């Protein structure tokens, strides 16, 4: 059986992320795995083609990343204090691309991520990060619908 020594948990820092934590803790505990938490801040390059001063967009992105780093550290401390060596990282970019890059760069063995379960027009407009990761990931991906999980 495959050993999962590095588990990636891409988070959006919402209540949905918190609902998935028990699954991740169970898996990491069972396999003695190191947890990697990743938050991807969407880039706002497309605003620069409109009349929005570039420094405003850059400053906003910087503030989003700084805020996300602070919140990610808090989330790690709250949820994974019993898992020493938990790694955290905040990056800017397309979420699915950044998740797939992180898998390759860090030798991840398993991805545990949530899905918003969008359907119809919402899925067409917003897409599905989980779906893109599942289709392109070189490692297994466990997708959890946090809205169907009982507390």
JSON list of C-alpha atoms in Angstrom, two decimals:
[
{"chain": "A", "resi": 1, "resn": "UNK", "atom": "CA", "xyz": [0.00, 0.00, 0.00]},
{"chain": "A", "resi": 2, "resn": "UNK", "atom": "CA", "xyz": [1.16, 3.51, -0.81]},
{"chain": "A", "resi": 3, "resn": "UNK", "atom": "CA", "xyz": [2.58, 5.50, 2.07]},
{"chain": "A", "resi": 4, "resn": "UNK", "atom": "CA", "xyz": [1.41, 9.09, 2.31]},
{"chain": "A", "resi": 5, "resn": "UNK", "atom": "CA", "xyz": [4.28, 11.02, 3.89]},
{"chain": "A", "resi": 6, "resn": "UNK", "atom": "CA", "xyz": [3.40, 14.49, 2.56]},
{"chain": "A", "resi": 7, "resn": "UNK", "atom": "CA", "xyz": [-0.23, 15.58, 2.38]},
{"chain": "A", "resi": 8, "resn": "UNK", "atom": "CA", "xyz": [-1.20, 18.85, 0.72]},
{"chain": "A", "resi": 9, "resn": "UNK", "atom": "CA", "xyz": [-4.28, 20.67, 1.99]},
{"chain": "A", "resi": 10, "resn": "UNK", "atom": "CA", "xyz": [-5.11, 23.64, -0.27]},
{"chain": "A", "resi": 11, "resn": "UNK", "atom": "CA", "xyz": [-7.33, 25.94, 1.78]},
{"chain": "A", "resi": 12, "resn": "UNK", "atom": "CA", "xyz": [-9.54, 28.93, 1.11]},
{"chain": "A", "resi": 13, "resn": "UNK", "atom": "CA", "xyz": [-9.55, 29.89, 4.82]},
{"chain": "A", "resi": 14, "resn": "UNK", "atom": "CA", "xyz": [-13.33, 29.74, 5.01]},
{"chain": "A", "resi": 15, "resn": "UNK", "atom": "CA", "xyz": [-15.49, 27.64, 7.32]},
{"chain": "A", "resi": 16, "resn": "UNK", "atom": "CA", "xyz": [-15.34, 24.98, 4.59]},
{"chain": "A", "resi": 17, "resn": "UNK", "atom": "CA", "xyz": [-11.64, 24.48, 5.28]},
{"chain": "A", "resi": 18, "resn": "UNK", "atom": "CA", "xyz": [-12.29, 23.98, 8.99]},
{"chain": "A", "resi": 19, "resn": "UNK", "atom": "CA", "xyz": [-14.86, 21.26, 8.26]},
{"chain": "A", "resi": 20, "resn": "UNK", "atom": "CA", "xyz": [-12.26, 19.22, 6.36]},
{"chain": "A", "resi": 21, "resn": "UNK", "atom": "CA", "xyz": [-9.63, 19.40, 9.12]},
{"chain": "A", "resi": 22, "resn": "UNK", "atom": "CA", "xyz": [-10.78, 16.21, 10.94]},
{"chain": "A", "resi": 23, "resn": "UNK", "atom": "CA", "xyz": [-10.31, 14.16, 7.73]},
{"chain": "A", "resi": 24, "resn": "UNK", "atom": "CA", "xyz": [-6.83, 15.55, 7.28]},
{"chain": "A", "resi": 25, "resn": "UNK", "atom": "CA", "xyz": [-5.89, 15.01, 10.92]},
{"chain": "A", "resi": 26, "resn": "UNK", "atom": "CA", "xyz": [-7.04, 11.40, 10.71]},
{"chain": "A", "resi": 27, "resn": "UNK", "atom": "CA", "xyz": [-5.03, 10.69, 7.57]},
{"chain": "A", "resi": 28, "resn": "UNK", "atom": "CA", "xyz": [-1.92, 12.50, 8.74]},
{"chain": "A", "resi": 29, "resn": "UNK", "atom": "CA", "xyz": [-2.06, 10.74, 12.09]},
{"chain": "A", "resi": 30, "resn": "UNK", "atom": "CA", "xyz": [-2.53, 7.33, 10.52]},
{"chain": "A", "resi": 31, "resn": "UNK", "atom": "CA", "xyz": [0.38, 7.70, 8.11]},
{"chain": "A", "resi": 32, "resn": "UNK", "atom": "CA", "xyz": [2.63, 9.92, 10.22]},
{"chain": "A", "resi": 33, "resn": "UNK", "atom": "CA", "xyz": [2.48, 12.40, 7.36]},
{"chain": "A", "resi": 34, "resn": "UNK", "atom": "CA", "xyz": [3.69, 15.97, 7.24]},
{"chain": "A", "resi": 35, "resn": "UNK", "atom": "CA", "xyz": [0.89, 18.42, 6.42]},
{"chain": "A", "resi": 36, "resn": "UNK", "atom": "CA", "xyz": [1.38, 21.17, 3.85]},
{"chain": "A", "resi": 37, "resn": "UNK", "atom": "CA", "xyz": [-1.16, 24.02, 3.92]},
{"chain": "A", "resi": 38, "resn": "UNK", "atom": "CA", "xyz": [-1.40, 26.12, 0.77]},
{"chain": "A", "resi": 39, "resn": "UNK", "atom": "CA", "xyz": [-3.45, 29.25, 0.17]},
{"chain": "A", "resi": 40, "resn": "UNK", "atom": "CA", "xyz": [-3.56, 30.63, -3.36]},
{"chain": "A", "resi": 41, "resn": "UNK", "atom": "CA", "xyz": [-4.45, 34.30, -3.73]},
{"chain": "A", "resi": 42, "resn": "UNK", "atom": "CA", "xyz": [-5.92, 34.93, -7.15]},
{"chain": "A", "resi": 43, "resn": "UNK", "atom": "CA", "xyz": [-3.90, 37.36, -9.23]},
{"chain": "A", "resi": 44, "resn": "UNK", "atom": "CA", "xyz": [-5.51, 40.53, -10.47]},
{"chain": "A", "resi": 45, "resn": "UNK", "atom": "CA", "xyz": [-3.47, 41.06, -13.65]},
{"chain": "A", "resi": 46, "resn": "UNK", "atom": "CA", "xyz": [-6.64, 41.25, -15.71]},
{"chain": "A", "resi": 47, "resn": "UNK", "atom": "CA", "xyz": [-7.56, 44.51, -13.96]},
{"chain": "A", "resi": 48, "resn": "UNK", "atom": "CA", "xyz": [-4.48, 46.20, -15.37]},
{"chain": "A", "resi": 49, "resn": "UNK", "atom": "CA", "xyz": [-6.03, 46.09, -18.85]},
{"chain": "A", "resi": 50, "resn": "UNK", "atom": "CA", "xyz": [-8.84, 48.30, -17.55]},
{"chain": "A", "resi": 51, "resn": "UNK", "atom": "CA", "xyz": [-8.39, 51.74, -16.14]},
{"chain": "A", "resi": 52, "resn": "UNK", "atom": "CA", "xyz": [-7.13, 50.73, -12.73]},
{"chain": "A", "resi": 53, "resn": "UNK", "atom": "CA", "xyz": [-3.71, 52.14, -11.84]},
{"chain": "A", "resi": 54, "resn": "UNK", "atom": "CA", "xyz": [-1.19, 49.30, -11.66]},
{"chain": "A", "resi": 55, "resn": "UNK", "atom": "CA", "xyz": [0.22, 50.38, -8.28]},
{"chain": "A", "resi": 56, "resn": "UNK", "atom": "CA", "xyz": [-3.29, 50.09, -6.81]},
{"chain": "A", "resi": 57, "resn": "UNK", "atom": "CA", "xyz": [-3.61, 46.51, -8.04]},
{"chain": "A", "resi": 58, "resn": "UNK", "atom": "CA", "xyz": [-0.10, 45.63, -6.85]},
{"chain": "A", "resi": 59, "resn": "UNK", "atom": "CA", "xyz": [-0.71, 47.15, -3.44]},
{"chain": "A", "resi": 60, "resn": "UNK", "atom": "CA", "xyz": [-4.02, 45.32, -3.11]},
{"chain": "A", "resi": 61, "resn": "UNK", "atom": "CA", "xyz": [-2.38, 41.98, -4.03]},
{"chain": "A", "resi": 62, "resn": "UNK", "atom": "CA", "xyz": [0.40, 42.62, -1.49]},
{"chain": "A", "resi": 63, "resn": "UNK", "atom": "CA", "xyz": [-2.15, 43.31, 1.24]},
{"chain": "A", "resi": 64, "resn": "UNK", "atom": "CA", "xyz": [-4.17, 40.21, 0.32]},
{"chain": "A", "resi": 65, "resn": "UNK", "atom": "CA", "xyz": [-1.05, 38.03, 0.52]},
{"chain": "A", "resi": 66, "resn": "UNK", "atom": "CA", "xyz": [0.07, 39.54, 3.84]},
{"chain": "A", "resi": 67, "resn": "UNK", "atom": "CA", "xyz": [-3.41, 39.07, 5.31]},
{"chain": "A", "resi": 68, "resn": "UNK", "atom": "CA", "xyz": [-3.60, 35.51, 4.01]},
{"chain": "A", "resi": 69, "resn": "UNK", "atom": "CA", "xyz": [-0.21, 34.66, 5.51]},
{"chain": "A", "resi": 70, "resn": "UNK", "atom": "CA", "xyz": [-1.33, 35.91, 8.92]},
{"chain": "A", "resi": 71, "resn": "UNK", "atom": "CA", "xyz": [-4.63, 34.03, 8.75]},
{"chain": "A", "resi": 72, "resn": "UNK", "atom": "CA", "xyz": [-2.95, 30.85, 7.46]},
{"chain": "A", "resi": 73, "resn": "UNK", "atom": "CA", "xyz": [-0.52, 30.82, 10.40]},
{"chain": "A", "resi": 74, "resn": "UNK", "atom": "CA", "xyz": [-3.46, 31.28, 12.78]},
{"chain": "A", "resi": 75, "resn": "UNK", "atom": "CA", "xyz": [-5.38, 28.48, 11.05]},
{"chain": "A", "resi": 76, "resn": "UNK", "atom": "CA", "xyz": [-2.35, 26.16, 11.31]},
{"chain": "A", "resi": 77, "resn": "UNK", "atom": "CA", "xyz": [-1.92, 26.98, 15.01]},
{"chain": "A", "resi": 78, "resn": "UNK", "atom": "CA", "xyz": [-5.62, 26.42, 15.73]},
{"chain": "A", "resi": 79, "resn": "UNK", "atom": "CA", "xyz": [-6.07, 23.25, 13.71]},
{"chain": "A", "resi": 80, "resn": "UNK", "atom": "CA", "xyz": [-2.71, 21.49, 13.59]},
{"chain": "A", "resi": 81, "resn": "UNK", "atom": "CA", "xyz": [-0.95, 22.22, 16.88]},
{"chain": "A", "resi": 82, "resn": "UNK", "atom": "CA", "xyz": [-0.65, 18.44, 17.42]},
{"chain": "A", "resi": 83, "resn": "UNK", "atom": "CA", "xyz": [1.10, 18.05, 14.05]},
{"chain": "A", "resi": 84, "resn": "UNK", "atom": "CA", "xyz": [4.60, 19.48, 14.40]},
{"chain": "A", "resi": 85, "resn": "UNK", "atom": "CA", "xyz": [6.33, 20.39, 11.19]},
{"chain": "A", "resi": 86, "resn": "UNK", "atom": "CA", "xyz": [3.16, 21.55, 9.44]},
{"chain": "A", "resi": 87, "resn": "UNK", "atom": "CA", "xyz": [4.26, 23.75, 6.55]},
{"chain": "A", "resi": 88, "resn": "UNK", "atom": "CA", "xyz": [2.37, 26.82, 5.37]},
{"chain": "A", "resi": 89, "resn": "UNK", "atom": "CA", "xyz": [2.68, 28.75, 2.14]},
{"chain": "A", "resi": 90, "resn": "UNK", "atom": "CA", "xyz": [0.79, 31.57, 0.45]},
{"chain": "A", "resi": 91, "resn": "UNK", "atom": "CA", "xyz": [1.26, 32.15, -3.27]},
{"chain": "A", "resi": 92, "resn": "UNK", "atom": "CA", "xyz": [-0.42, 34.31, -5.89]},
{"chain": "A", "resi": 93, "resn": "UNK", "atom": "CA", "xyz": [-1.73, 32.87, -9.13]},
{"chain": "A", "resi": 94, "resn": "UNK", "atom": "CA", "xyz": [-4.33, 30.58, -10.60]},
{"chain": "A", "resi": 95, "resn": "UNK", "atom": "CA", "xyz": [-5.39, 28.17, -7.83]},
{"chain": "A", "resi": 96, "resn": "UNK", "atom": "CA", "xyz": [-5.34, 24.94, -9.84]},
{"chain": "A", "resi": 97, "resn": "UNK", "atom": "CA", "xyz": [-2.03, 25.80, -11.54]},
{"chain": "A", "resi": 98, "resn": "UNK", "atom": "CA", "xyz": [-0.40, 26.70, -8.23]},
{"chain": "A", "resi": 99, "resn": "UNK", "atom": "CA", "xyz": [-1.68, 23.57, -6.50]},
{"chain": "A", "resi": 100, "resn": "UNK", "atom": "CA", "xyz": [-0.34, 21.36, -9.29]},
{"chain": "A", "resi": 101, "resn": "UNK", "atom": "CA", "xyz": [3.01, 23.16, -9.21]},
{"chain": "A", "resi": 102, "resn": "UNK", "atom": "CA", "xyz": [3.23, 22.72, -5.44]},
{"chain": "A", "resi": 103, "resn": "UNK", "atom": "CA", "xyz": [2.59, 18.98, -5.77]},
{"chain": "A", "resi": 104, "resn": "UNK", "atom": "CA", "xyz": [5.52, 18.63, -8.16]},
{"chain": "A", "resi": 105, "resn": "UNK", "atom": "CA", "xyz": [7.91, 20.97, -6.34]},
{"chain": "A", "resi": 106, "resn": "UNK", "atom": "CA", "xyz": [7.42, 19.45, -2.90]},
{"chain": "A", "resi": 107, "resn": "UNK", "atom": "CA", "xyz": [6.98, 15.76, -3.72]},
{"chain": "A", "resi": 108, "resn": "UNK", "atom": "CA", "xyz": [3.45, 15.61, -2.35]},
{"chain": "A", "resi": 109, "resn": "UNK", "atom": "CA", "xyz": [1.96, 12.09, -2.01]},
{"chain": "A", "resi": 110, "resn": "UNK", "atom": "CA", "xyz": [-1.73, 12.96, -1.47]},
{"chain": "A", "resi": 111, "resn": "UNK", "atom": "CA", "xyz": [-3.96, 16.02, -1.84]},
{"chain": "A", "resi": 112, "resn": "UNK", "atom": "CA", "xyz": [-6.98, 16.53, 0.42]},
{"chain": "A", "resi": 113, "resn": "UNK", "atom": "CA", "xyz": [-9.20, 19.37, -0.71]},
{"chain": "A", "resi": 114, "resn": "UNK", "atom": "CA", "xyz": [-12.72, 20.65, -0.52]},
{"chain": "A", "resi": 115, "resn": "UNK", "atom": "CA", "xyz": [-15.19, 21.32, -3.24]},
{"chain": "A", "resi": 116, "resn": "UNK", "atom": "CA", "xyz": [-17.96, 23.88, -3.25]},
{"chain": "A", "resi": 117, "resn": "UNK", "atom": "CA", "xyz": [-20.14, 21.49, -5.21]},
{"chain": "A", "resi": 118, "resn": "UNK", "atom": "CA", "xyz": [-21.16, 24.11, -7.76]},
{"chain": "A", "resi": 119, "resn": "UNK", "atom": "CA", "xyz": [-23.46, 23.05, -10.54]},
{"chain": "A", "resi": 120, "resn": "UNK", "atom": "CA", "xyz": [-24.85, 24.50, -13.70]},
{"chain": "A", "resi": 121, "resn": "UNK", "atom": "CA", "xyz": [-24.14, 28.13, -14.47]},
{"chain": "A", "resi": 122, "resn": "UNK", "atom": "CA", "xyz": [-22.12, 28.67, -11.28]},
{"chain": "A", "resi": 123, "resn": "UNK", "atom": "CA", "xyz": [-19.72, 25.94, -12.37]},
{"chain": "A", "resi": 124, "resn": "UNK", "atom": "CA", "xyz": [-19.46, 27.38, -15.87]},
{"chain": "A", "resi": 125, "resn": "UNK", "atom": "CA", "xyz": [-18.74, 30.88, -14.54]},
{"chain": "A", "resi": 126, "resn": "UNK", "atom": "CA", "xyz": [-16.51, 30.01, -11.59]},
{"chain": "A", "resi": 127, "resn": "UNK", "atom": "CA", "xyz": [-15.09, 26.70, -12.81]},
{"chain": "A", "resi": 128, "resn": "UNK", "atom": "CA", "xyz": [-13.97, 24.03, -10.44]},
{"chain": "A", "resi": 129, "resn": "UNK", "atom": "CA", "xyz": [-10.50, 24.10, -8.98]},
{"chain": "A", "resi": 130, "resn": "UNK", "atom": "CA", "xyz": [-11.04, 20.66, -7.47]},
{"chain": "A", "resi": 131, "resn": "UNK", "atom": "CA", "xyz": [-12.10, 19.20, -10.81]},
{"chain": "A", "resi": 132, "resn": "UNK", "atom": "CA", "xyz": [-9.05, 20.60, -12.60]},
{"chain": "A", "resi": 133, "resn": "UNK", "atom": "CA", "xyz": [-6.71, 19.33, -9.89]},
{"chain": "A", "resi": 134, "resn": "UNK", "atom": "CA", "xyz": [-8.30, 15.85, -9.91]},
{"chain": "A", "resi": 135, "resn": "UNK", "atom": "CA", "xyz": [-7.94, 15.61, -13.68]},
{"chain": "A", "resi": 136, "resn": "UNK", "atom": "CA", "xyz": [-4.31, 16.80, -13.82]},
{"chain": "A", "resi": 137, "resn": "UNK", "atom": "CA", "xyz": [-2.80, 15.64, -10.52]},
{"chain": "A", "resi": 138, "resn": "UNK", "atom": "CA", "xyz": [0.03, 13.10, -10.65]},
{"chain": "A", "resi": 139, "resn": "UNK", "atom": "CA", "xyz": [-0.96, 11.90, -7.14]},
{"chain": "A", "resi": 140, "resn": "UNK", "atom": "CA", "xyz": [-4.26, 10.80, -5.56]},
{"chain": "A", "resi": 141, "resn": "UNK", "atom": "CA", "xyz": [-6.71, 13.54, -4.61]},
{"chain": "A", "resi": 142, "resn": "UNK", "atom": "CA", "xyz": [-9.32, 13.11, -1.88]},
{"chain": "A", "resi": 143, "resn": "UNK", "atom": "CA", "xyz": [-12.13, 15.60, -2.46]},
{"chain": "A", "resi": 144, "resn": "UNK", "atom": "CA", "xyz": [-14.46, 16.36, 0.44]},
{"chain": "A", "resi": 145, "resn": "UNK", "atom": "CA", "xyz": [-17.72, 18.25, 0.14]},
{"chain": "A", "resi": 146, "resn": "UNK", "atom": "CA", "xyz": [-17.73, 20.26, 3.39]},
{"chain": "A", "resi": 147, "resn": "UNK", "atom": "CA", "xyz": [-21.43, 21.00, 3.03]},
{"chain": "A", "resi": 148, "resn": "UNK", "atom": "CA", "xyz": [-22.30, 17.31, 3.27]},
{"chain": "A", "resi": 149, "resn": "UNK", "atom": "CA", "xyz": [-20.09, 16.59, 6.30]},
{"chain": "A", "resi": 150, "resn": "UNK", "atom": "CA", "xyz": [-21.84, 16.25, 9.64]},
{"chain": "A", "resi": 151, "resn": "UNK", "atom": "CA", "xyz": [-20.21, 18.01, 12.58]}
]
